[in-house]
Amino acid sequence: MSEKLEINVSKTSPFTKAFKKLSRQNKKIVEDEIDLIIENPEIGEEKKGDLSHLRVHKFSMDNHQVLLGYSWQEEQLEIWLLNIGPHENFYGKAKNRRTADLNLINESKDEDED
């Protein structure tokens, strides 16, 4: 029987702010989608270029497509929940936050190596 490894899940400030604005029902939907990501961290589409640190998991909420951006750090068994929102401006905002997101991810890697 294989042992299930514990995956650490961290949230960025933009993700937390967007999540807090959701209704209780929608928070439950997002939590279920996060559980799917934890079960299979490679479920989201891996982006290329400037956003190569980002995976995007798409799902429906209130008859709208919602994107959940995250980073899967396999070596550290860590998932960073970066942002959640509608497709509109999602990738532009992700590009604007790229440096901050990468700094968080890299700080986490450095702490794990100590």
XYZ file of C-alpha atoms in Angstrom:
114
model
C 0.000 0.000 0.000
C 1.489 3.375 -0.989
C 1.747 6.139 1.582
C 0.059 9.445 0.714
C 2.518 12.322 0.997
C 1.448 15.488 2.821
C 1.270 18.494 0.505
C 1.632 21.942 2.048
C -0.840 24.506 0.671
C 0.011 28.215 0.959
C -2.103 31.200 -0.072
C -0.999 34.572 -1.374
C -2.641 37.818 -0.325
C -4.436 38.308 -3.694
C -5.917 34.802 -3.440
C -7.044 35.360 0.166
C -8.654 38.732 -0.665
C -10.548 37.294 -3.643
C -11.637 34.239 -1.630
C -12.995 36.377 1.235
C -15.308 38.202 -1.185
C -17.043 34.961 -2.232
C -20.376 33.787 -0.858
C -20.359 30.846 1.555
C -21.709 28.582 -1.205
C -18.989 29.668 -3.648
C -16.271 29.272 -1.002
C -17.373 25.639 -0.667
C -17.090 25.170 -4.447
C -13.572 26.672 -4.441
C -12.533 24.504 -1.482
C -13.726 21.418 -3.397
C -11.686 22.496 -6.431
C -8.621 23.041 -4.217
C -9.097 19.484 -2.931
C -9.008 18.274 -6.562
C -5.756 20.167 -7.104
C -4.254 18.638 -3.959
C -5.246 15.161 -5.169
C -3.664 15.815 -8.572
C -1.423 18.930 -8.576
C -0.857 18.644 -12.321
C -4.586 18.987 -13.107
C -4.178 22.646 -14.107
C -2.840 23.766 -17.453
C 0.835 24.683 -17.232
C 1.486 28.102 -18.746
C 4.497 29.095 -20.814
C 6.802 32.101 -21.122
C 6.422 34.818 -18.479
C 3.846 32.703 -16.677
C 5.758 29.413 -16.673
C 5.530 29.337 -12.861
C 1.739 29.239 -13.134
C -0.796 26.464 -13.563
C -4.438 27.344 -14.153
C -7.355 25.157 -13.123
C -10.657 26.157 -14.744
C -14.090 25.376 -13.340
C -17.644 26.698 -13.331
C -19.213 28.773 -10.580
C -22.564 30.576 -10.887
C -22.645 29.677 -14.594
C -19.334 31.487 -15.182
C -15.895 30.109 -15.859
C -13.504 30.752 -12.979
C -9.722 30.420 -13.117
C -7.670 29.369 -10.126
C -3.992 30.133 -10.571
C -1.481 28.150 -8.563
C 2.100 27.012 -8.539
C 3.044 23.378 -7.894
C 6.488 22.933 -6.369
C 6.941 19.181 -6.608
C 10.357 19.103 -4.918
C 8.933 20.788 -1.787
C 5.497 19.133 -2.016
C 3.978 22.614 -1.942
C 1.104 24.275 -3.748
C 0.882 28.063 -3.808
C -2.650 29.365 -4.447
C -1.869 32.572 -6.338
C -5.228 33.986 -7.455
C -8.797 33.213 -8.352
C -11.177 35.083 -10.621
C -12.897 35.339 -13.971
C -10.934 35.064 -17.210
C -11.187 38.820 -17.801
C -7.826 40.409 -16.910
C -6.711 37.213 -15.113
C -3.531 36.738 -17.131
C -2.686 40.449 -17.181
C -2.910 40.571 -13.394
C -0.844 37.383 -13.170
C 1.890 38.991 -15.285
C 1.851 42.089 -13.059
C 2.238 39.925 -9.945
C 4.822 37.594 -11.491
C 7.835 38.982 -9.610
C 6.053 39.003 -6.235
C 4.746 35.466 -6.770
C 8.165 34.153 -7.778
C 9.765 35.836 -4.751
C 7.308 34.076 -2.410
C 7.855 30.727 -4.088
C 11.641 31.110 -4.047
C 11.683 32.252 -0.383
C 9.759 29.082 0.448
C 12.310 26.960 -1.434
C 15.188 28.648 0.401
C 13.559 28.003 3.796
C 13.087 24.327 2.924
C 16.771 23.991 2.030
C 17.952 25.420 5.394
